[in-house]
Amino acid sequence: MQYALEHGIIDLAYVQEQVEMNKRKELLEKHPYKIWKGKDGKWYTYLPDTEKGRVLKKRTSEDKIKELIVDFWLDKDESDKKIGYKEIKRMTLRKIFPNWLEYKAARTDSTSYIKRITADWKRFYEKDEISDKPIVEFDKLYLDSWAHTIIKSNKLTKKSYYDMSIIIRQCLDYALEKGYVTENSFRKVSINKKLFIRKKKPASQTQVYLTNEAPMLIDEMIRRYKNNPKNTAPIAVILCFEIGVRIGELVCLRESDIDGDYIRIQRQEVRDFIKTDDFTMKFNGFRVVEYTKSSDEYRDVYLTENAKQIIDFVKSVNKKYGMKDEDYLFLENGKRISHYAVQSRILRGCQAINIPIKTAHKIRKTFISTLIDGGVNIDEIRRTAGHSDERTTYGNYCFNRETSAETKEKIENALKKVIKGNQKIVQA
């Protein structure tokens, strides 16, 4: 190599230029936010921010916005390298968590997910000795004992344990990438699954609207709409019985989503949170995002004849009163309704007809259970519901909608047809 350099076989300046170009390309590829050109001709992107989560940046050209991105990540790399050996030996989860959370937040648009992580930190880590123990002292036995103690003392289910352990699991992955540790010992921990609390499936009458309750609630929603015809939130409740979407999806439906016999579910209302410090986030209102909880980009839900008539009615109401907020379907005094508007109508409606209070999510469960009862193919039900696995559909959304009397009658009739021999005992 030295000979090649001395005799001009290798152009050092060219090599350096190639290294810098590759580094620049690597930093741009790792940048977690999109780069786009606005209608004003300027170029935009976001950069991570310790207080706001992210901040919008703009430049006059694509080259300049990319130069800004590269400079930001180069500066961050340099600041990270300033951590000395002694500091690494004293590194703890409490010190790592804010940086890891910033890294995590840069890779998601869901501030409610980040809020849940901060809530888990306060519940499981903040006052626990593990947060201030140097991570270089973590070994499999220590982490194994800690994890099983957490499970037993908090009576965790399998899911709640998984959610809780995301922090330590991924913080140690982050520390490994940073070079603070040589391995993530938590990855070696094997949990005794028998310790997880198993939730008993709740009674059907608490999870769905029974066959005698749904018509009563619909009649009550019609009555409430007539009392205030400029607010179509009660009609949104009725439509939910026909299409079974999530409440956040329901309040964001637009006229342009409708295509013949189907309506495209492609956006939702979400809670927004902002950071108040490294370990806390506070509620910051609601916003509409152009994606859903489902893993797919969107899903098309079939519109029954009833659903089409309900939608046509809502459109006529909006036109009659000159109400318009872009092309959202459900409005209150000319503004898109929030999920609170729907939930409050349901709560008061249940109270008015004297049935147990059941949420909009239980209308969704009623819809899915109705399709199962009707013999619709389970894969079609799963797709319509926006579930990734039919086990979710069956395990969490399949409930008996019939009253106790209806269920008893069906059991009687079914067994009379199948076990005919037992009738001889009565006749003997």
XYZ file of C-alpha atoms in Angstrom:
428
model
C 0.000 0.000 0.000
C 2.835 2.394 0.956
C 4.635 1.627 -2.325
C 1.454 2.257 -4.314
C 0.951 5.595 -2.606
C 4.577 6.716 -3.079
C 4.591 5.834 -6.790
C 1.252 7.409 -7.583
C -0.479 4.107 -8.322
C -3.262 5.057 -5.894
C -4.706 8.549 -5.891
C -5.167 9.285 -2.163
C -7.378 12.284 -2.840
C -9.668 10.123 -4.994
C -9.825 7.410 -2.331
C -10.705 10.002 0.327
C -13.392 11.429 -1.931
C -14.904 7.957 -2.418
C -14.884 7.321 1.341
C -16.687 10.599 1.979
C -19.234 9.862 -0.763
C -19.954 6.433 0.710
C -20.288 7.905 4.190
C -22.673 10.539 2.856
C -24.735 7.859 1.093
C -24.830 5.745 4.260
C -26.040 8.660 6.402
C -28.770 9.585 3.905
C -29.965 5.969 3.746
C -30.131 5.769 7.544
C -32.020 9.074 7.840
C -35.421 7.989 9.286
C -37.547 10.740 7.692
C -38.588 11.242 4.117
C -37.233 14.090 1.986
C -39.781 15.847 -0.185
C -40.325 18.847 -2.393
C -43.132 21.139 -1.275
C -45.634 22.997 -3.430
C -43.613 26.154 -2.774
C -40.588 24.626 -4.536
C -38.635 24.262 -1.277
C -37.213 20.933 -0.060
C -38.278 19.547 3.340
C -37.400 16.904 5.930
C -37.531 16.362 9.675
C -34.624 16.152 12.120
C -34.787 14.567 15.588
C -35.214 16.983 18.495
C -34.811 16.164 22.183
C -37.709 18.406 23.267
C -40.217 18.211 20.413
C -39.433 14.730 19.120
C -38.776 16.128 15.637
C -38.535 19.506 13.901
C -39.342 20.448 10.317
C -36.457 21.773 8.219
C -36.471 23.306 4.735
C -33.885 24.385 2.192
C -34.010 25.904 -1.281
C -32.659 22.828 -3.115
C -32.419 19.051 -2.763
C -28.623 19.231 -2.461
C -28.854 21.720 0.407
C -31.415 19.686 2.365
C -29.224 16.591 1.958
C -26.178 18.578 3.075
C -28.111 19.607 6.203
C -28.986 15.966 6.938
C -25.414 14.748 6.479
C -24.010 17.524 8.694
C -26.556 16.739 11.425
C -25.695 13.034 11.598
C -21.942 13.667 11.329
C -22.131 16.046 14.290
C -24.154 13.483 16.238
C -21.598 10.759 15.507
C -18.812 13.021 16.772
C -20.680 13.880 19.984
C -21.339 10.184 20.605
C -17.621 9.389 20.248
C -16.753 11.815 23.056
C -18.009 9.349 25.681
C -14.920 8.012 27.443
C -14.078 4.563 28.826
C -14.870 5.550 32.421
C -18.266 6.881 31.360
C -19.002 3.644 29.494
C -18.257 1.630 32.639
C -20.797 3.778 34.521
C -23.437 3.569 31.762
C -26.899 2.666 33.094
C -30.370 2.127 31.691
C -31.403 5.476 33.134
C -28.709 7.213 31.061
C -29.365 5.167 27.917
C -33.164 5.328 27.942
C -33.606 8.989 26.774
C -31.212 8.483 23.821
C -32.768 5.162 22.872
C -36.245 6.703 23.116
C -35.204 9.519 20.773
C -33.843 6.896 18.364
C -37.129 4.950 18.676
C -39.308 8.047 18.226
C -37.470 8.984 15.024
C -38.609 5.694 13.494
C -42.329 5.918 14.183
C -45.116 8.420 13.613
C -47.096 7.049 16.566
C -46.544 9.306 19.570
C -49.075 7.220 21.542
C -46.706 4.248 21.184
C -43.865 6.329 22.609
C -46.218 7.487 25.392
C -46.921 3.851 26.290
C -43.190 3.161 26.490
C -42.661 6.095 28.883
C -45.568 4.826 31.010
C -43.914 1.384 31.191
C -40.635 3.044 32.193
C -42.322 4.794 35.130
C -44.152 1.643 36.204
C -41.410 -0.973 35.922
C -38.014 0.758 35.780
C -37.938 4.220 37.287
C -37.744 3.132 40.940
C -36.147 -0.274 40.342
C -32.475 -0.834 41.163
C -31.855 -2.180 37.652
C -32.095 1.359 36.231
C -28.995 2.563 38.091
C -26.906 -0.611 37.950
C -24.042 -0.325 35.389
C -25.051 -2.323 32.341
C -21.567 -3.845 32.059
C -22.478 -5.746 35.249
C -25.590 -7.287 33.709
C -25.303 -11.041 33.211
C -27.804 -13.722 32.290
C -28.438 -14.869 35.890
C -29.081 -11.351 37.176
C -31.419 -10.465 34.288
C -33.183 -13.838 34.486
C -33.927 -13.319 38.200
C -35.054 -9.722 37.601
C -37.423 -10.652 34.752
C -39.108 -13.496 36.656
C -39.476 -11.305 39.747
C -41.153 -8.577 37.665
C -43.569 -11.114 36.154
C -44.601 -12.543 39.530
C -44.784 -9.283 41.484
C -46.860 -7.519 38.809
C -48.903 -10.567 37.739
C -48.064 -9.981 34.077
C -49.689 -11.616 31.097
C -47.544 -12.749 28.188
C -48.405 -9.574 26.243
C -47.810 -7.161 29.137
C -44.428 -8.806 29.796
C -43.481 -8.436 26.126
C -44.470 -4.751 26.181
C -42.568 -4.137 29.430
C -39.414 -5.924 28.290
C -39.136 -3.931 25.049
C -37.304 -1.249 27.044
C -34.503 -3.388 28.477
C -34.258 -5.618 25.415
C -33.909 -2.789 22.919
C -31.921 -0.458 25.208
C -29.288 -3.184 25.484
C -29.389 -3.698 21.705
C -28.797 0.048 21.396
C -25.928 -0.154 23.910
C -24.406 -3.005 21.922
C -24.519 -0.947 18.715
C -22.896 1.968 20.557
C -20.139 -0.258 21.889
C -21.089 0.162 25.568
C -21.381 -3.623 25.991
C -20.054 -6.607 24.058
C -23.332 -8.572 24.118
C -26.996 -8.256 25.031
C -27.308 -10.769 27.879
C -31.080 -10.254 28.059
C -31.417 -12.072 24.747
C -30.246 -15.230 26.546
C -32.975 -15.084 29.193
C -35.574 -17.839 28.868
C -38.882 -17.127 30.606
C -40.947 -19.789 32.356
C -44.221 -19.253 30.486
C -46.206 -20.967 33.250
C -45.745 -17.828 35.356
C -47.767 -15.642 32.975
C -51.267 -14.787 34.142
C -53.835 -16.199 31.762
C -56.782 -13.905 31.230
C -60.167 -15.551 31.292
C -62.265 -14.714 28.252
C -64.935 -12.222 29.394
C -68.639 -13.069 29.343
C -70.306 -12.454 25.988
C -73.001 -10.192 27.414
C -70.290 -7.719 28.487
C -68.501 -7.696 25.112
C -71.226 -7.422 22.467
C -74.648 -5.894 22.030
C -77.165 -8.698 22.409
C -79.850 -9.253 19.787
C -82.375 -7.290 21.848
C -79.947 -4.466 22.732
C -78.650 -3.432 19.288
C -82.097 -2.393 17.891
C -82.812 -0.425 21.077
C -79.522 1.497 20.802
C -80.108 2.227 17.101
C -83.594 3.596 17.875
C -82.058 5.770 20.602
C -79.426 7.107 18.160
C -82.172 8.044 15.691
C -84.016 9.889 18.478
C -80.841 11.752 19.483
C -80.077 12.701 15.884
C -83.566 14.171 15.433
C -82.955 16.390 18.468
C -79.861 17.869 16.805
C -79.894 17.229 13.022
C -76.668 19.197 12.419
C -74.707 16.602 14.383
C -74.405 13.258 12.589
C -72.400 11.507 15.355
C -75.446 9.328 16.268
C -75.674 8.231 12.621
C -71.982 7.264 12.744
C -72.875 4.896 15.594
C -75.560 3.275 13.428
C -73.173 2.892 10.459
C -70.635 1.179 12.726
C -73.101 -1.706 13.185
C -72.996 -2.157 9.384
C -69.257 -1.867 8.670
C -67.557 -2.671 11.998
C -64.574 -0.330 11.649
C -62.483 0.988 14.536
C -63.775 4.221 16.040
C -60.649 6.135 14.970
C -61.312 4.982 11.406
C -65.033 5.723 11.605
C -64.627 9.420 12.400
C -62.175 9.904 9.492
C -64.302 8.434 6.692
C -64.560 10.603 3.590
C -66.964 10.652 0.684
C -64.000 10.052 -1.654
C -63.313 6.739 0.141
C -66.478 5.249 -1.357
C -66.165 3.200 -4.536
C -69.352 1.383 -5.534
C -70.059 -1.434 -3.099
C -66.973 -0.765 -0.974
C -65.493 1.892 1.263
C -61.711 2.166 1.601
C -60.390 2.307 5.168
C -57.051 4.106 4.922
C -56.729 6.652 7.748
C -57.500 7.075 11.429
C -57.660 9.586 14.242
C -54.878 9.110 16.803
C -53.946 10.654 20.123
C -50.907 12.900 19.909
C -48.357 13.333 22.708
C -45.342 15.604 23.193
C -42.323 15.219 25.455
C -42.167 17.319 28.621
C -38.856 15.798 29.737
C -36.691 12.746 28.987
C -39.102 10.413 30.767
C -42.545 12.008 30.384
C -45.002 12.801 27.597
C -48.270 14.705 27.824
C -51.442 14.616 25.757
C -51.451 17.123 22.884
C -54.832 16.554 21.224
C -55.838 14.458 18.217
C -54.664 14.291 14.632
C -55.549 12.365 11.479
C -52.903 10.063 10.003
C -52.967 8.405 6.594
C -52.600 4.841 7.830
C -54.522 2.416 10.040
C -53.676 0.015 12.841
C -53.736 -2.825 10.301
C -50.464 -4.034 8.837
C -51.830 -3.494 5.321
C -51.776 -0.030 3.768
C -55.570 -0.032 3.493
C -58.532 -2.391 3.310
C -61.833 -2.270 1.432
C -64.968 -2.969 3.474
C -68.182 -4.097 1.800
C -71.143 -1.715 2.044
C -74.484 -3.384 2.654
C -77.612 -1.819 1.200
C -78.364 -0.422 4.671
C -74.854 1.057 4.866
C -75.268 2.741 1.478
C -78.598 4.248 2.540
C -77.076 5.545 5.787
C -74.175 7.149 3.901
C -76.517 8.710 1.323
C -78.604 10.106 4.179
C -75.544 11.655 5.840
C -74.424 13.201 2.544
C -77.884 14.719 2.079
C -77.781 16.166 5.626
C -74.378 17.763 4.975
C -75.684 19.250 1.734
C -78.950 20.442 3.288
C -77.192 22.421 6.031
C -74.244 23.493 3.873
C -71.788 21.698 6.166
C -68.366 20.849 4.779
C -65.003 19.978 6.297
C -62.984 18.820 3.279
C -65.098 15.762 2.379
C -65.401 14.081 5.774
C -68.689 12.222 6.169
C -69.577 12.808 9.804
C -69.748 16.390 10.999
C -70.826 18.382 14.016
C -71.756 21.972 13.144
C -69.580 21.802 10.035
C -66.491 20.223 11.649
C -65.273 16.636 11.548
C -66.430 14.760 14.623
C -63.902 13.274 17.046
C -64.068 9.834 18.600
C -65.253 11.518 21.821
C -68.409 12.644 20.020
C -69.214 9.034 19.137
C -68.293 7.535 22.517
C -70.347 10.098 24.435
C -73.458 9.351 22.311
C -73.037 5.635 22.959
C -72.527 6.120 26.711
C -75.605 8.311 27.082
C -77.568 6.062 24.751
C -76.834 2.965 26.848
C -77.861 4.842 29.975
C -81.094 6.009 28.349
C -82.197 2.503 27.311
C -80.994 1.043 30.625
C -78.433 -1.488 29.377
C -74.822 -1.963 30.532
C -72.536 0.696 29.060
C -70.698 -0.719 26.056
C -68.195 1.145 23.908
C -67.853 1.605 20.153
C -65.263 -1.177 20.170
C -68.006 -3.521 21.339
C -70.092 -2.542 18.328
C -67.088 -3.720 16.284
C -67.084 -6.998 18.226
C -70.831 -7.302 17.592
C -70.289 -6.791 13.853
C -67.541 -9.453 13.670
C -69.504 -11.933 15.793
C -72.516 -11.380 13.514
C -70.452 -12.267 10.445
C -69.166 -15.412 12.173
C -72.725 -16.379 13.117
C -73.756 -15.773 9.506
C -71.226 -18.275 8.170
C -69.033 -15.746 6.328
C -65.611 -17.201 5.453
C -63.202 -16.528 8.337
C -60.445 -15.219 6.062
C -62.871 -12.657 4.616
C -63.918 -11.644 8.132
C -60.253 -11.323 9.171
C -59.494 -9.157 6.133
C -62.593 -6.979 6.643
C -61.712 -6.484 10.308
C -58.108 -5.609 9.474
C -56.617 -8.462 11.512
C -53.319 -10.054 10.516
C -54.292 -13.454 11.923
C -57.640 -15.257 12.170
C -56.655 -16.331 15.715
C -57.134 -12.694 16.737
C -60.572 -12.702 15.113
C -61.704 -15.900 16.806
C -59.932 -15.361 20.121
C -60.883 -11.732 20.808
C -63.935 -10.963 18.648
C -66.107 -14.101 18.648
C -68.914 -13.815 21.210
C -72.473 -15.044 21.634
C -74.874 -12.210 20.745
C -78.044 -14.053 21.708
C -79.988 -13.609 24.920
C -79.968 -16.366 27.532
C -83.469 -17.468 26.478
C -82.481 -17.643 22.785
C -79.353 -19.627 23.623
C -81.252 -22.134 25.780
C -83.840 -22.660 23.056
C -81.143 -23.310 20.448
C -79.372 -25.815 22.702
C -82.653 -27.627 23.342
C -83.487 -27.794 19.635
C -79.987 -28.866 18.640
C -79.799 -31.735 21.138
C -83.305 -32.950 20.369
C -82.220 -33.516 16.789
C -78.899 -35.152 17.626
C -79.417 -37.189 20.807
C -82.859 -38.621 20.138
C -82.309 -41.704 22.329
C -82.367 -39.681 25.549
C -86.065 -38.969 25.021
C -86.841 -42.652 25.715
C -85.820 -42.182 29.366
C -88.564 -39.595 29.832
C -91.074 -41.878 28.151
C -90.160 -44.971 30.238
